[in-house]
Amino acid sequence: MLARLVRAQANALQWTMNLMPRFTDVGPDDADRAAIESICDWGIATSEKTFNPENTANWGTLHRWASALKLPANPGLNAKDVANRPLTRADAVIQLWKMLRERGEWLNEDDSWLQADNDHDEDGRNDLDDPLPFDSNNNSVPDRLEYLP
């Protein structure tokens, strides 16, 4: 969820994935490997050999990771009486949605997609004539939200 939020922002960071898995407990075919390795490369520095993806997440972890990724994390997530509480997926999504809303609306800094004769997603259709100008494979999911790099 956190990786997708980062990718949903304007001028999103690119997915990263090493040739060999970065962690011993996140295999080469793990469906979450791209997201895990990307958030680590984007700012969640760790020198650990394991990621422990099955550990229970807590509110403090969400705060640390969101802060490391320069997202507007509510300081209350890291409060002494809250930080160690288990974090459910629903609570995480609510908090990430709040962070996204706090960012407000934006446009890409590269406004070339507003120009005539530009094909932002390189699908052979000029943006002004393309109902999905940010979706090169036309699957109704903007390219930057596609999960795999």
PDB file of C-alpha atoms in Angstrom:
ATOM      1  CA  MET A   1       0.000   0.000   0.000  1.00  0.00           C
ATOM      2  CA  LEU A   2       2.822   2.373   0.867  1.00  0.00           C
ATOM      3  CA  ALA A   3       4.634   1.722  -2.409  1.00  0.00           C
ATOM      4  CA  ARG A   4       1.457   2.368  -4.365  1.00  0.00           C
ATOM      5  CA  LEU A   5       0.920   5.653  -2.542  1.00  0.00           C
ATOM      6  CA  VAL A   6       4.419   6.810  -3.438  1.00  0.00           C
ATOM      7  CA  ARG A   7       3.800   5.796  -7.053  1.00  0.00           C
ATOM      8  CA  ALA A   8       0.454   7.672  -7.073  1.00  0.00           C
ATOM      9  CA  GLN A   9       2.171  11.011  -6.556  1.00  0.00           C
ATOM     10  CA  ALA A  10       3.182  13.365  -9.329  1.00  0.00           C
ATOM     11  CA  ASN A  11       6.665  12.655 -10.691  1.00  0.00           C
ATOM     12  CA  ALA A  12       6.567   9.295  -8.986  1.00  0.00           C
ATOM     13  CA  LEU A  13       9.744   7.440  -8.176  1.00  0.00           C
ATOM     14  CA  GLN A  14      10.472   4.500 -10.450  1.00  0.00           C
ATOM     15  CA  TRP A  15      10.070   0.901  -9.325  1.00  0.00           C
ATOM     16  CA  THR A  16      13.384  -0.706  -8.439  1.00  0.00           C
ATOM     17  CA  MET A  17      14.280  -4.334  -8.110  1.00  0.00           C
ATOM     18  CA  ASN A  18      17.697  -5.920  -7.846  1.00  0.00           C
ATOM     19  CA  LEU A  19      18.714  -8.810 -10.070  1.00  0.00           C
ATOM     20  CA  MET A  20      19.140 -10.957  -6.961  1.00  0.00           C
ATOM     21  CA  PRO A  21      16.623 -10.634  -4.099  1.00  0.00           C
ATOM     22  CA  ARG A  22      17.695  -8.067  -1.535  1.00  0.00           C
ATOM     23  CA  PHE A  23      16.350 -10.070   1.422  1.00  0.00           C
ATOM     24  CA  THR A  24      16.750 -13.765   2.206  1.00  0.00           C
ATOM     25  CA  ASP A  25      13.077 -14.070   3.216  1.00  0.00           C
ATOM     26  CA  VAL A  26      11.599 -12.356   0.138  1.00  0.00           C
ATOM     27  CA  GLY A  27      12.083 -14.751  -2.750  1.00  0.00           C
ATOM     28  CA  PRO A  28      12.623 -13.889  -6.418  1.00  0.00           C
ATOM     29  CA  ASP A  29       9.012 -14.807  -7.258  1.00  0.00           C
ATOM     30  CA  ASP A  30       7.388 -13.099  -4.247  1.00  0.00           C
ATOM     31  CA  ALA A  31       4.468 -10.974  -5.466  1.00  0.00           C
ATOM     32  CA  ASP A  32       5.464  -8.162  -3.080  1.00  0.00           C
ATOM     33  CA  ARG A  33       9.165  -8.159  -3.892  1.00  0.00           C
ATOM     34  CA  ALA A  34       9.043  -5.097  -6.199  1.00  0.00           C
ATOM     35  CA  ALA A  35       7.167  -3.058  -3.596  1.00  0.00           C
ATOM     36  CA  ILE A  36       9.438  -4.139  -0.726  1.00  0.00           C
ATOM     37  CA  GLU A  37      12.683  -3.494  -2.575  1.00  0.00           C
ATOM     38  CA  SER A  38      11.395  -0.216  -3.992  1.00  0.00           C
ATOM     39  CA  ILE A  39      10.377   1.311  -0.662  1.00  0.00           C
ATOM     40  CA  CYS A  40      13.764   0.321   0.745  1.00  0.00           C
ATOM     41  CA  ASP A  41      15.560   1.970  -2.165  1.00  0.00           C
ATOM     42  CA  TRP A  42      13.324   5.050  -1.939  1.00  0.00           C
ATOM     43  CA  GLY A  43      14.261   5.808   1.646  1.00  0.00           C
ATOM     44  CA  ILE A  44      13.598   3.068   4.174  1.00  0.00           C
ATOM     45  CA  ALA A  45      17.228   2.327   4.774  1.00  0.00           C
ATOM     46  CA  THR A  46      18.030  -1.064   6.187  1.00  0.00           C
ATOM     47  CA  SER A  47      21.131  -3.202   6.241  1.00  0.00           C
ATOM     48  CA  GLU A  48      19.243  -6.232   7.538  1.00  0.00           C
ATOM     49  CA  LYS A  49      19.466  -9.495   5.609  1.00  0.00           C
ATOM     50  CA  THR A  50      15.779 -10.239   6.286  1.00  0.00           C
ATOM     51  CA  PHE A  51      12.679  -8.113   5.831  1.00  0.00           C
ATOM     52  CA  ASN A  52      10.298 -10.226   7.939  1.00  0.00           C
ATOM     53  CA  PRO A  53       7.231  -9.542   5.789  1.00  0.00           C
ATOM     54  CA  GLU A  54       5.011 -11.674   7.991  1.00  0.00           C
ATOM     55  CA  ASN A  55       5.713  -9.681  11.165  1.00  0.00           C
ATOM     56  CA  THR A  56       2.839  -7.733  12.664  1.00  0.00           C
ATOM     57  CA  ALA A  57       3.003  -4.124  11.507  1.00  0.00           C
ATOM     58  CA  ASN A  58       2.431  -1.398  14.076  1.00  0.00           C
ATOM     59  CA  TRP A  59       1.504   2.270  13.998  1.00  0.00           C
ATOM     60  CA  GLY A  60       5.063   3.356  14.797  1.00  0.00           C
ATOM     61  CA  THR A  61       6.412   1.474  11.781  1.00  0.00           C
ATOM     62  CA  LEU A  62       3.903   3.222   9.520  1.00  0.00           C
ATOM     63  CA  HIS A  63       5.016   6.570  10.949  1.00  0.00           C
ATOM     64  CA  ARG A  64       8.736   5.816  10.507  1.00  0.00           C
ATOM     65  CA  TRP A  65       8.333   4.519   6.983  1.00  0.00           C
ATOM     66  CA  ALA A  66       5.998   7.302   5.839  1.00  0.00           C
ATOM     67  CA  SER A  67       8.346   9.905   7.322  1.00  0.00           C
ATOM     68  CA  ALA A  68      11.359   8.295   5.622  1.00  0.00           C
ATOM     69  CA  LEU A  69       9.471   8.507   2.314  1.00  0.00           C
ATOM     70  CA  LYS A  70       8.726  12.200   2.996  1.00  0.00           C
ATOM     71  CA  LEU A  71       5.003  11.650   3.350  1.00  0.00           C
ATOM     72  CA  PRO A  72       3.006  13.844   5.760  1.00  0.00           C
ATOM     73  CA  ALA A  73       2.682  11.294   8.580  1.00  0.00           C
ATOM     74  CA  ASN A  74       0.610  12.331  11.566  1.00  0.00           C
ATOM     75  CA  PRO A  75       2.930  12.563  14.616  1.00  0.00           C
ATOM     76  CA  GLY A  76       0.178  10.875  16.644  1.00  0.00           C
ATOM     77  CA  LEU A  77       0.992   7.595  14.894  1.00  0.00           C
ATOM     78  CA  ASN A  78       4.237   7.518  16.844  1.00  0.00           C
ATOM     79  CA  ALA A  79       2.765   8.547  20.216  1.00  0.00           C
ATOM     80  CA  LYS A  80       3.903   6.390  23.126  1.00  0.00           C
ATOM     81  CA  ASP A  81       0.446   4.863  23.718  1.00  0.00           C
ATOM     82  CA  VAL A  82      -0.165   4.212  19.993  1.00  0.00           C
ATOM     83  CA  ALA A  83       3.151   3.293  18.325  1.00  0.00           C
ATOM     84  CA  ASN A  84       3.267  -0.356  19.419  1.00  0.00           C
ATOM     85  CA  ARG A  85      -0.356  -1.177  18.685  1.00  0.00           C
ATOM     86  CA  PRO A  86      -0.892  -3.644  15.826  1.00  0.00           C
ATOM     87  CA  LEU A  87      -1.875  -1.928  12.589  1.00  0.00           C
ATOM     88  CA  THR A  88      -4.651  -3.460  10.501  1.00  0.00           C
ATOM     89  CA  ARG A  89      -4.752  -3.127   6.735  1.00  0.00           C
ATOM     90  CA  ALA A  90      -7.892  -1.017   7.009  1.00  0.00           C
ATOM     91  CA  ASP A  91      -6.245   1.385   9.469  1.00  0.00           C
ATOM     92  CA  ALA A  92      -3.156   1.606   7.246  1.00  0.00           C
ATOM     93  CA  VAL A  93      -5.255   2.456   4.203  1.00  0.00           C
ATOM     94  CA  ILE A  94      -7.150   5.132   6.135  1.00  0.00           C
ATOM     95  CA  GLN A  95      -3.901   6.731   7.299  1.00  0.00           C
ATOM     96  CA  LEU A  96      -2.342   6.558   3.825  1.00  0.00           C
ATOM     97  CA  TRP A  97      -5.489   8.092   2.312  1.00  0.00           C
ATOM     98  CA  LYS A  98      -5.197  10.968   4.810  1.00  0.00           C
ATOM     99  CA  MET A  99      -1.567  11.478   3.775  1.00  0.00           C
ATOM    100  CA  LEU A 100      -2.546  11.512   0.118  1.00  0.00           C
ATOM    101  CA  ARG A 101      -5.354  14.001   0.751  1.00  0.00           C
ATOM    102  CA  GLU A 102      -3.025  16.234   2.771  1.00  0.00           C
ATOM    103  CA  ARG A 103      -0.750  16.457  -0.254  1.00  0.00           C
ATOM    104  CA  GLY A 104      -3.639  17.997  -2.175  1.00  0.00           C
ATOM    105  CA  GLU A 105      -4.112  17.912  -5.904  1.00  0.00           C
ATOM    106  CA  TRP A 106      -1.169  18.176  -8.246  1.00  0.00           C
ATOM    107  CA  LEU A 107      -0.118  17.898 -11.818  1.00  0.00           C
ATOM    108  CA  ASN A 108       3.078  16.414 -13.113  1.00  0.00           C
ATOM    109  CA  GLU A 109       5.812  19.011 -13.387  1.00  0.00           C
ATOM    110  CA  ASP A 110       6.278  17.801 -16.948  1.00  0.00           C
ATOM    111  CA  ASP A 111       3.218  19.343 -18.567  1.00  0.00           C
ATOM    112  CA  SER A 112       4.099  18.138 -22.063  1.00  0.00           C
ATOM    113  CA  TRP A 113       0.981  15.968 -22.025  1.00  0.00           C
ATOM    114  CA  LEU A 114      -1.083  19.146 -22.376  1.00  0.00           C
ATOM    115  CA  GLN A 115       0.555  19.957 -25.713  1.00  0.00           C
ATOM    116  CA  ALA A 116      -0.768  19.038 -29.146  1.00  0.00           C
ATOM    117  CA  ASP A 117       1.029  16.198 -30.924  1.00  0.00           C
ATOM    118  CA  ASN A 118       2.339  14.670 -27.684  1.00  0.00           C
ATOM    119  CA  ASP A 119       1.902  10.987 -26.814  1.00  0.00           C
ATOM    120  CA  HIS A 120       2.722  10.747 -23.096  1.00  0.00           C
ATOM    121  CA  ASP A 121       2.117   7.001 -22.769  1.00  0.00           C
ATOM    122  CA  GLU A 122       3.633   6.195 -26.176  1.00  0.00           C
ATOM    123  CA  ASP A 123       0.665   4.108 -27.295  1.00  0.00           C
ATOM    124  CA  GLY A 124       0.468   5.694 -30.750  1.00  0.00           C
ATOM    125  CA  ARG A 125      -2.455   7.962 -29.865  1.00  0.00           C
ATOM    126  CA  ASN A 126      -1.919  11.702 -29.263  1.00  0.00           C
ATOM    127  CA  ASP A 127      -2.890  12.721 -25.736  1.00  0.00           C
ATOM    128  CA  LEU A 128      -5.652  15.089 -26.806  1.00  0.00           C
ATOM    129  CA  ASP A 129      -7.299  12.201 -28.690  1.00  0.00           C
ATOM    130  CA  ASP A 130      -6.477   9.513 -26.110  1.00  0.00           C
ATOM    131  CA  PRO A 131      -9.154   8.725 -23.503  1.00  0.00           C
ATOM    132  CA  LEU A 132      -6.392   7.144 -21.343  1.00  0.00           C
ATOM    133  CA  PRO A 133      -3.301   9.321 -21.944  1.00  0.00           C
ATOM    134  CA  PHE A 134      -1.419   7.864 -18.959  1.00  0.00           C
ATOM    135  CA  ASP A 135      -2.179   4.198 -19.638  1.00  0.00           C
ATOM    136  CA  SER A 136       0.019   2.702 -22.364  1.00  0.00           C
ATOM    137  CA  ASN A 137      -1.590  -0.758 -22.262  1.00  0.00           C
ATOM    138  CA  ASN A 138      -5.125   0.719 -21.974  1.00  0.00           C
ATOM    139  CA  ASN A 139      -6.142  -1.506 -19.067  1.00  0.00           C
ATOM    140  CA  SER A 140      -7.789   1.419 -17.205  1.00  0.00           C
ATOM    141  CA  VAL A 141      -4.978   1.574 -14.625  1.00  0.00           C
ATOM    142  CA  PRO A 142      -2.588   4.530 -14.998  1.00  0.00           C
ATOM    143  CA  ASP A 143       0.922   3.293 -15.758  1.00  0.00           C
ATOM    144  CA  ARG A 144       2.433   4.722 -12.575  1.00  0.00           C
ATOM    145  CA  LEU A 145      -0.029   2.670 -10.499  1.00  0.00           C
ATOM    146  CA  GLU A 146       0.831  -0.591 -12.229  1.00  0.00           C
ATOM    147  CA  TYR A 147       2.319  -2.829  -9.576  1.00  0.00           C
ATOM    148  CA  LEU A 148       5.241  -4.462 -11.304  1.00  0.00           C
ATOM    149  CA  PRO A 149       8.234  -2.542 -12.628  1.00  0.00           C
TER     150      PRO A 149
END
